Amino acid sequence: VNCTVGPQVMLSWLEKVRDLTTKPISIMPNAGRPRNIDGRNIYLCSPEYLGEYAKHFVQSGANLIGGCCGTTPAHIKRMRNTLNAIKPLEKKSKFQISDFKQPDNVEIITTEKKSRLARRLNDQHFVVFTEILSPYGVSLEKELEKARELCFYGIDAINIPDGPRASSRMSALALAVKIQREVGIEPVLHYVCRDRNVIGMQSDLLGAYALGLKNILAITGDPPKLGNYPDATAVFDVDSIGLVNIINRLNHGMDIAGNPIGKPTGFFTGVGANPGAINIDDELRRLYWKIDAGAEYIVTQPVFDLDVFESFIKKTEHYHIPIIAGIWPLVSLRNAEFMNNEIPGITVPKEILDRMSRFENDKEASRAEGIAIARETLHKIKDMVKGLQISMPYGRVQTVFDILEGVKDRL
């Protein structure tokens, strides 16, 4: 299907036809229906508009997408970037980890003794995480001050992302150690597979445990092409499933080659999950493998679409491990559109986009509406989960306090 009309008409056609055939379908719209201005055909659809529809085409079952009249390299690039975000290239692990036999005379650390966070979840407490990003430079004063405010307020743990969206920042491990030692609040260290081979992974993990870090979130990691260093080499010896396997072996007193390491580690191991994944069956299958490998809790992508999230909860209730739901307070319409278009598997419902659009030209009103939406989401999902992971756009600690105002003591 190509030419003549814009993406909206083609999407409507695709939604009707996809279930009627198993043949591959190609969708190549114009950049909108042309308008004749002074004898010339002018196409008014922006690259961002076509990028948004690229996601909808894939989600609705298109096999090949492109553009016809009026599309430019900028349009195609934006569509390509959208596909990179919502469906990153498959990462095949280079290193296979076989089954193992636990060494004799190794005393395994039980879940409730692994960390304060593990104990609270084991005792059925509702927990609240928030997130602090490492700085691009070497100064940590701002990050430590934010951590102190969060600790004083009673936040249970602080997530430390590891090079999010393939960015180069101070070591997440270094920031996690500083926060734990100087502030006293437990960090949850994200650890990605993108940047290290299995030798470096094991070395980092053993060092992290020796320095006192006990909570890990095992992440495959965004490919370098999504960040500022697209030509950087990605390692991906293993994915997050393999990483959980590595951590589980260390927790049983051996490395991945089966060599004993003496006293075992006691990492409390979490994994990510995407309730809005395009291929939810594949996402659930991988989640099962992570749990089978040793994962002990789940942290989800930010929740906006409650129907999608409720479906995910029903499909995972038999796993019987704690789920921590992501909450992202939107700060503007542009932020909502970015989350909807650029973050893998996140769909911001039209109702929320419309609410944010009403305050497009008022920053404070936009922020207040985003907090209101986040609080509404919190109230609707809190009984489905064991905790929340509340993000802090632009590092604003007050945002977390505003969302939890009046409800934290009842969680």
Coordinates of N, CA and C in Angstrom, one line a residue, residues 86-281:
I86 N 11.6 1.2 19.7 CA 10.5 0.2 20.2 C 10.9 -1.2 19.9
K87 N 11.8 -1.5 19.0 CA 12.2 -2.9 18.8 C 13.7 -2.9 18.4
P88 N 14.5 -2.8 19.5 CA 16.0 -2.9 19.3 C 16.4 -4.2 18.6
L89 N 17.5 -4.1 17.9 CA 18.0 -5.3 17.2 C 18.2 -6.4 18.2
E90 N 17.8 -7.6 17.8 CA 18.0 -8.8 18.6 C 19.4 -8.9 19.0
K91 N 19.7 -9.2 20.3 CA 21.0 -9.3 20.8 C 21.2 -10.8 21.1
K92 N 22.1 -11.4 20.4 CA 22.4 -12.9 20.6 C 23.5 -13.0 21.5
S93 N 23.4 -13.7 22.6 CA 24.4 -13.9 23.6 C 25.6 -14.7 22.9
K94 N 26.8 -14.2 23.2 CA 28.0 -14.9 22.7 C 28.5 -16.0 23.6
F95 N 28.1 -15.9 24.9 CA 28.6 -16.8 25.9 C 27.5 -17.6 26.5
Q96 N 27.5 -18.9 26.4 CA 26.5 -19.8 26.9 C 26.9 -20.2 28.3
I97 N 25.9 -20.1 29.2 CA 26.1 -20.5 30.6 C 25.4 -21.8 30.9
S98 N 26.1 -22.8 31.2 CA 25.5 -24.1 31.4 C 25.0 -24.3 32.8
D99 N 24.2 -25.4 33.1 CA 23.8 -25.7 34.4 C 25.0 -25.9 35.3
F100 N 24.7 -25.7 36.6 CA 25.8 -25.9 37.6 C 25.4 -26.7 38.8
K101 N 26.4 -27.3 39.4 CA 26.2 -28.0 40.7 C 26.9 -27.2 41.8
Q102 N 26.1 -26.9 42.8 CA 26.6 -26.1 43.9 C 27.7 -26.8 44.6
P103 N 28.8 -26.0 44.9 CA 29.9 -26.6 45.7 C 29.5 -27.1 47.1
D104 N 30.2 -28.1 47.6 CA 29.9 -28.6 49.0 C 30.3 -27.5 50.0
N105 N 29.6 -27.6 51.1 CA 30.0 -26.7 52.3 C 29.9 -25.2 52.0
V106 N 29.0 -24.8 51.1 CA 28.7 -23.4 50.8 C 27.4 -23.1 51.5
E107 N 27.4 -22.1 52.4 CA 26.2 -21.7 53.1 C 25.5 -20.5 52.3
I108 N 24.4 -20.8 51.6 CA 23.7 -19.8 50.8 C 23.0 -18.8 51.7
I109 N 23.1 -17.5 51.3 CA 22.5 -16.4 52.1 C 21.0 -16.4 51.7
T110 N 20.1 -16.5 52.6 CA 18.7 -16.5 52.3 C 18.2 -15.1 52.0
T111 N 17.1 -15.1 51.3 CA 16.6 -13.8 50.7 C 16.5 -12.7 51.8
E112 N 15.8 -13.0 52.9 CA 15.6 -12.0 53.9 C 16.9 -11.4 54.5
K113 N 18.0 -12.1 54.4 CA 19.3 -11.7 54.9 C 20.1 -10.9 53.9
K114 N 19.7 -10.8 52.7 CA 20.5 -10.3 51.6 C 20.7 -8.8 51.8
S115 N 19.6 -8.1 52.1 CA 19.7 -6.6 52.2 C 18.4 -6.1 53.0
R116 N 18.5 -4.8 53.4 CA 17.3 -4.3 54.0 C 16.1 -4.3 53.1
L117 N 16.3 -4.0 51.8 CA 15.3 -4.0 50.8 C 14.7 -5.4 50.7
A118 N 15.5 -6.4 50.6 CA 15.0 -7.8 50.5 C 14.2 -8.1 51.7
R119 N 14.6 -7.7 52.9 CA 13.9 -8.0 54.1 C 12.5 -7.4 54.2
R120 N 12.5 -6.1 53.7 CA 11.2 -5.4 53.7 C 10.2 -6.0 52.8
L121 N 10.7 -6.4 51.6 CA 9.8 -7.1 50.6 C 9.4 -8.4 51.2
N122 N 10.3 -9.1 51.8 CA 10.0 -10.5 52.3 C 9.0 -10.4 53.4
D123 N 9.0 -9.3 54.2 CA 8.1 -9.0 55.3 C 6.8 -8.4 54.8
Q124 N 6.6 -8.3 53.5 CA 5.3 -7.7 52.9 C 5.2 -6.2 53.1
H125 N 6.2 -5.5 53.3 CA 6.2 -4.0 53.3 C 6.1 -3.5 51.9
F126 N 5.3 -2.4 51.7 CA 5.3 -1.7 50.5 C 6.5 -0.8 50.4
V127 N 7.3 -0.9 49.3 CA 8.5 -0.1 49.2 C 8.4 1.0 48.1
V128 N 9.2 2.0 48.3 CA 9.3 3.1 47.3 C 10.7 3.3 46.9
F129 N 11.0 3.2 45.6 CA 12.3 3.5 45.0 C 12.2 4.9 44.4
T130 N 13.3 5.5 44.2 CA 13.4 6.6 43.2 C 14.7 6.5 42.6
E131 N 15.0 7.4 41.7 CA 16.1 7.2 40.8 C 17.0 8.5 40.8
I132 N 18.3 8.2 40.9 CA 19.3 9.3 40.7 C 20.3 8.9 39.6
L133 N 20.5 9.8 38.7 CA 21.4 9.6 37.6 C 22.8 10.0 38.0
S134 N 23.8 9.3 37.6 CA 25.2 9.7 37.8 C 25.5 11.0 37.0
P135 N 26.4 11.8 37.4 CA 26.7 13.0 36.7 C 27.6 12.7 35.5
Y136 N 27.6 13.7 34.6 CA 28.5 13.5 33.4 C 30.0 13.8 33.8
G137 N 30.2 14.5 34.9 CA 31.5 14.9 35.3 C 31.9 14.1 36.6
V138 N 32.7 14.7 37.5 CA 33.3 14.1 38.6 C 32.7 14.6 40.0
S139 N 31.9 15.6 39.9 CA 31.3 16.2 41.2 C 30.0 15.5 41.5
L140 N 30.0 15.1 42.8 CA 28.8 14.3 43.3 C 28.0 15.1 44.4
E141 N 28.3 16.4 44.6 CA 27.7 17.1 45.7 C 26.1 17.1 45.5
K142 N 25.7 17.4 44.3 CA 24.2 17.5 44.1 C 23.5 16.2 44.3
E143 N 24.2 15.1 43.8 CA 23.5 13.8 43.9 C 23.5 13.3 45.3
L144 N 24.5 13.6 46.1 CA 24.5 13.2 47.5 C 23.5 14.0 48.3
E145 N 23.3 15.3 48.0 CA 22.4 16.1 48.7 C 20.9 15.6 48.4
K146 N 20.7 15.2 47.1 CA 19.4 14.7 46.8 C 19.1 13.4 47.6
A147 N 20.1 12.5 47.6 CA 20.0 11.3 48.3 C 19.7 11.5 49.8
R148 N 20.3 12.5 50.4 CA 20.0 12.8 51.8 C 18.6 13.2 52.0
E149 N 18.1 14.1 51.1 CA 16.7 14.5 51.2 C 15.7 13.3 51.1
L150 N 16.0 12.4 50.2 CA 15.2 11.2 50.0 C 15.3 10.3 51.2
C151 N 16.4 10.1 51.7 CA 16.6 9.3 52.9 C 15.9 9.8 54.1
F152 N 15.9 11.1 54.3 CA 15.2 11.8 55.4 C 13.7 11.6 55.3
Y153 N 13.3 11.6 54.0 CA 11.8 11.5 53.8 C 11.3 10.1 54.0
G154 N 12.2 9.1 53.9 CA 11.8 7.7 54.2 C 11.8 6.9 52.9
I155 N 12.4 7.3 51.8 CA 12.4 6.5 50.6 C 13.2 5.2 50.9
D156 N 12.8 4.1 50.4 CA 13.5 2.8 50.8 C 14.8 2.6 50.1
A157 N 14.9 2.9 48.8 CA 16.1 2.6 48.0 C 16.2 3.6 46.9
I158 N 17.4 3.8 46.4 CA 17.7 4.7 45.2 C 18.2 3.9 44.1
N159 N 17.5 3.9 42.9 CA 18.0 3.3 41.7 C 19.2 4.1 41.1
I160 N 20.2 3.4 40.7 CA 21.3 4.1 40.0 C 21.5 3.5 38.6
P161 N 20.9 4.1 37.6 CA 21.0 3.6 36.2 C 22.4 3.5 35.7
D162 N 22.7 2.6 34.9 CA 24.1 2.3 34.4 C 24.1 2.7 32.9
G163 N 24.6 4.0 32.6 CA 24.7 4.4 31.3 C 23.3 4.4 30.5
P164 N 22.3 5.0 31.1 CA 21.0 5.0 30.5 C 21.0 5.6 29.1
R165 N 20.2 4.9 28.1 CA 20.2 5.4 26.7 C 21.5 5.5 26.1
A166 N 22.4 4.6 26.5 CA 23.8 4.5 26.0 C 24.5 5.8 26.2
S167 N 24.4 6.5 27.3 CA 25.1 7.7 27.6 C 26.3 7.4 28.4
S168 N 27.3 8.2 28.4 CA 28.6 8.1 29.2 C 28.5 9.0 30.4
R169 N 28.5 8.4 31.5 CA 28.4 9.1 32.8 C 29.4 8.5 33.8
M170 N 29.5 9.2 35.0 CA 30.3 8.6 36.0 C 29.8 7.2 36.3
S171 N 30.7 6.3 36.7 CA 30.3 4.9 37.0 C 29.2 4.9 38.0
A172 N 28.1 4.1 37.6 CA 27.0 3.9 38.5 C 27.4 3.2 39.8
L173 N 28.4 2.3 39.7 CA 28.9 1.6 40.9 C 29.5 2.6 41.9
A174 N 30.3 3.6 41.3 CA 31.0 4.5 42.2 C 29.9 5.4 42.9
L175 N 28.9 5.9 42.2 CA 27.9 6.7 42.9 C 27.1 5.8 43.9
A176 N 26.8 4.6 43.6 CA 26.1 3.7 44.5 C 26.9 3.6 45.8
V177 N 28.2 3.3 45.7 CA 29.0 3.2 46.9 C 29.0 4.5 47.7
K178 N 29.2 5.6 47.1 CA 29.2 6.9 47.8 C 27.9 7.1 48.5
I179 N 26.8 6.9 47.9 CA 25.5 7.1 48.5 C 25.3 6.2 49.7
Q180 N 25.7 4.9 49.6 CA 25.5 4.0 50.7 C 26.4 4.4 51.9
R181 N 27.6 4.8 51.6 CA 28.5 5.1 52.7 C 28.3 6.4 53.3
E182 N 28.0 7.4 52.5 CA 27.9 8.8 53.1 C 26.5 9.2 53.4
V183 N 25.5 8.5 52.9 CA 24.1 8.9 53.2 C 23.4 7.8 54.0
G184 N 23.6 6.5 53.7 CA 23.0 5.5 54.5 C 21.8 4.8 54.0
I185 N 21.4 5.3 52.8 CA 20.2 4.7 52.1 C 20.7 3.7 51.2
E186 N 20.0 2.5 51.0 CA 20.5 1.5 50.2 C 20.3 1.8 48.7
P187 N 21.3 1.6 47.9 CA 21.1 1.8 46.4 C 20.7 0.5 45.8
V188 N 20.1 0.6 44.6 CA 19.8 -0.5 43.7 C 20.7 -0.2 42.5
L189 N 21.8 -1.0 42.3 CA 22.7 -0.7 41.2 C 22.2 -1.4 39.9
H190 N 21.9 -0.6 38.9 CA 21.7 -1.2 37.6 C 23.0 -1.7 37.0
Y191 N 22.9 -2.8 36.4 CA 24.2 -3.3 35.8 C 23.8 -3.8 34.4
V192 N 24.5 -3.3 33.3 CA 24.1 -3.6 32.0 C 25.2 -4.5 31.3
C193 N 24.7 -5.2 30.3 CA 25.6 -6.2 29.6 C 26.3 -5.5 28.4
R194 N 25.9 -4.3 28.1 CA 26.4 -3.7 26.8 C 27.9 -3.5 26.8
D195 N 28.5 -3.1 28.0 CA 29.8 -2.5 28.0 C 30.9 -3.4 28.5
R196 N 30.6 -4.6 29.0 CA 31.7 -5.5 29.6 C 31.5 -6.9 29.1
N197 N 32.7 -7.6 29.0 CA 32.6 -9.0 28.7 C 32.4 -9.8 30.0
V198 N 32.2 -11.1 30.0 CA 31.9 -11.8 31.2 C 33.0 -11.8 32.2
I199 N 34.2 -11.6 31.8 CA 35.3 -11.5 32.8 C 35.1 -10.2 33.6
G200 N 34.9 -9.1 32.9 CA 34.7 -7.8 33.5 C 33.5 -7.8 34.4
M201 N 32.4 -8.4 33.9 CA 31.2 -8.5 34.7 C 31.4 -9.2 36.1
Q202 N 32.1 -10.3 36.1 CA 32.3 -11.0 37.3 C 33.2 -10.2 38.2
S203 N 34.2 -9.6 37.7 CA 35.1 -8.7 38.5 C 34.4 -7.6 39.1
D204 N 33.5 -6.9 38.3 CA 32.8 -5.8 38.9 C 31.8 -6.2 40.0
L205 N 31.1 -7.3 39.7 CA 30.2 -7.8 40.7 C 30.8 -8.2 42.0
L206 N 31.9 -8.9 41.9 CA 32.7 -9.3 43.2 C 33.1 -8.1 43.9
G207 N 33.6 -7.1 43.1 CA 34.1 -5.8 43.8 C 32.9 -5.1 44.4
A208 N 31.8 -5.0 43.7 CA 30.6 -4.3 44.2 C 30.2 -4.9 45.5
Y209 N 30.2 -6.2 45.6 CA 29.7 -6.9 46.8 C 30.7 -6.7 48.0
A210 N 32.0 -6.7 47.6 CA 33.0 -6.5 48.7 C 32.9 -5.0 49.2
L211 N 32.4 -4.1 48.4 CA 32.3 -2.7 48.8 C 30.9 -2.5 49.5
G212 N 30.1 -3.5 49.6 CA 28.9 -3.4 50.4 C 27.6 -3.3 49.7
L213 N 27.6 -3.3 48.3 CA 26.4 -3.2 47.5 C 25.7 -4.6 47.5
K214 N 24.4 -4.6 47.8 CA 23.7 -5.9 47.9 C 22.6 -6.0 46.9
N215 N 22.1 -4.9 46.3 CA 20.9 -4.9 45.4 C 21.3 -4.6 44.0
I216 N 21.0 -5.5 43.1 CA 21.3 -5.4 41.7 C 20.1 -5.5 40.8
L217 N 20.0 -4.6 39.8 CA 19.0 -4.8 38.8 C 19.7 -5.1 37.5
A218 N 19.5 -6.4 37.0 CA 20.2 -6.9 35.8 C 19.5 -6.4 34.5
I219 N 20.2 -5.7 33.7 CA 19.7 -5.1 32.5 C 20.5 -5.4 31.3
T220 N 19.9 -5.8 30.2 CA 20.6 -6.0 28.9 C 21.3 -4.7 28.5
G221 N 20.6 -3.6 28.5 CA 21.2 -2.3 28.1 C 20.8 -1.9 26.7
D222 N 20.7 -0.6 26.5 CA 20.4 0.0 25.2 C 21.6 -0.1 24.3
P223 N 21.4 -0.4 23.0 CA 22.5 -0.5 22.1 C 23.1 0.9 21.9
P224 N 24.4 1.0 21.6 CA 25.1 2.3 21.5 C 24.5 3.2 20.4
K225 N 23.9 2.6 19.4 CA 23.3 3.5 18.3 C 22.2 4.4 18.9
L226 N 21.7 4.2 20.1 CA 20.6 5.0 20.6 C 21.2 6.2 21.3
G227 N 22.5 6.2 21.6 CA 23.1 7.3 22.4 C 24.0 8.2 21.6
N228 N 24.9 8.9 22.3 CA 25.8 9.9 21.7 C 27.0 9.3 21.1
Y229 N 27.2 8.0 21.2 CA 28.4 7.3 20.7 C 28.0 6.1 19.8
P230 N 27.3 6.4 18.7 CA 26.7 5.3 17.9 C 27.7 4.3 17.3
D231 N 29.0 4.7 17.2 CA 30.0 3.9 16.6 C 30.8 3.1 17.7
A232 N 30.4 3.2 19.0 CA 31.0 2.5 20.0 C 30.7 1.0 19.9
T233 N 31.6 0.1 20.3 CA 31.4 -1.3 20.2 C 30.6 -1.8 21.4
A234 N 29.6 -2.5 21.1 CA 28.7 -3.2 22.1 C 29.3 -4.6 22.3
V235 N 29.3 -5.0 23.6 CA 29.9 -6.3 23.9 C 28.8 -7.4 23.9
F236 N 27.8 -7.3 24.8 CA 26.7 -8.3 24.9 C 27.2 -9.7 24.8
D237 N 28.2 -10.1 25.6 CA 28.5 -11.5 25.8 C 27.3 -12.3 26.2
V238 N 26.5 -11.7 27.1 CA 25.3 -12.3 27.6 C 24.2 -11.2 27.6
D239 N 23.0 -11.6 27.7 CA 21.9 -10.6 27.9 C 21.5 -10.6 29.4
S240 N 20.4 -10.0 29.7 CA 20.0 -9.9 31.1 C 19.8 -11.3 31.7
I241 N 19.3 -12.2 30.9 CA 19.0 -13.6 31.4 C 20.4 -14.2 31.8
G242 N 21.4 -14.1 30.9 CA 22.7 -14.6 31.2 C 23.3 -13.9 32.4
L243 N 23.1 -12.6 32.6 CA 23.6 -11.9 33.7 C 23.0 -12.4 35.0
V244 N 21.7 -12.6 35.0 CA 21.1 -13.2 36.2 C 21.7 -14.5 36.6
N245 N 22.0 -15.3 35.5 CA 22.7 -16.6 35.7 C 24.0 -16.4 36.4
I246 N 24.8 -15.4 35.9 CA 26.1 -15.2 36.5 C 26.0 -14.8 38.0
I247 N 25.1 -13.9 38.3 CA 24.9 -13.5 39.7 C 24.4 -14.6 40.5
N248 N 23.5 -15.5 40.0 CA 23.1 -16.6 40.7 C 24.2 -17.6 41.1
R249 N 25.1 -17.8 40.1 CA 26.3 -18.6 40.4 C 27.2 -18.0 41.5
L250 N 27.4 -16.7 41.4 CA 28.2 -16.1 42.5 C 27.5 -16.2 43.8
N251 N 26.2 -16.2 43.8 CA 25.4 -16.3 45.1 C 25.5 -17.8 45.6
H252 N 25.9 -18.7 44.7 CA 26.1 -20.1 45.1 C 27.6 -20.4 45.3
G253 N 28.4 -19.4 45.3 CA 29.8 -19.7 45.6 C 30.7 -20.1 44.5
M254 N 30.4 -19.8 43.2 CA 31.2 -20.2 42.1 C 31.1 -19.2 41.0
D255 N 32.2 -19.2 40.1 CA 32.1 -18.3 38.9 C 31.5 -19.1 37.8
I256 N 31.4 -18.5 36.6 CA 30.7 -19.1 35.5 C 31.4 -20.3 34.9
A257 N 32.7 -20.4 35.3 CA 33.5 -21.6 34.8 C 33.4 -22.8 35.8
G258 N 32.6 -22.5 36.9 CA 32.5 -23.6 37.9 C 33.5 -23.6 39.0
N259 N 34.4 -22.6 39.0 CA 35.5 -22.5 40.0 C 34.9 -21.9 41.3
P260 N 35.2 -22.5 42.4 CA 34.8 -22.0 43.7 C 35.4 -20.6 44.0
I261 N 34.6 -19.7 44.6 CA 35.1 -18.4 44.9 C 35.2 -18.2 46.4
G262 N 35.0 -19.3 47.2 CA 34.9 -19.2 48.6 C 33.6 -18.7 49.1
K263 N 33.6 -17.7 50.0 CA 32.3 -17.2 50.5 C 31.4 -16.7 49.4
P264 N 30.2 -17.1 49.3 CA 29.3 -16.7 48.2 C 28.9 -15.2 48.4
T265 N 28.5 -14.6 47.3 CA 27.8 -13.3 47.4 C 26.4 -13.5 47.8
G266 N 25.7 -12.4 48.2 CA 24.3 -12.5 48.6 C 23.5 -11.4 47.9
F267 N 23.7 -11.3 46.6 CA 23.0 -10.2 45.9 C 21.5 -10.5 45.9
F268 N 20.7 -9.4 46.1 CA 19.3 -9.4 45.9 C 19.0 -9.0 44.5
T269 N 18.6 -9.9 43.6 CA 18.7 -9.7 42.1 C 17.3 -9.3 41.5
G270 N 17.2 -8.2 40.9 CA 16.0 -7.8 40.2 C 16.2 -7.7 38.7
V271 N 15.1 -7.7 38.0 CA 15.1 -7.6 36.5 C 14.1 -6.6 36.1
G272 N 14.2 -6.1 34.9 CA 13.2 -5.2 34.3 C 12.2 -6.0 33.5
A273 N 11.0 -5.3 33.3 CA 10.0 -5.9 32.5 C 9.2 -4.8 31.9
N274 N 8.7 -5.0 30.7 CA 8.0 -4.0 29.9 C 6.5 -4.5 29.7
P275 N 5.6 -4.0 30.5 CA 4.2 -4.4 30.4 C 3.6 -4.0 29.0
G276 N 4.2 -3.0 28.3 CA 3.6 -2.6 27.0 C 4.4 -3.1 25.8
A277 N 5.2 -4.1 26.0 CA 6.1 -4.6 24.9 C 5.2 -5.0 23.7
I278 N 5.8 -4.7 22.5 CA 5.0 -5.0 21.3 C 4.7 -6.5 21.2
N279 N 5.7 -7.3 21.5 CA 5.4 -8.8 21.5 C 5.4 -9.2 23.0
I280 N 4.2 -9.1 23.6 CA 4.1 -9.4 25.0 C 4.4 -10.8 25.3
D281 N 4.1 -11.7 24.4 CA 4.4 -13.1 24.7 C 5.9 -13.4 24.8

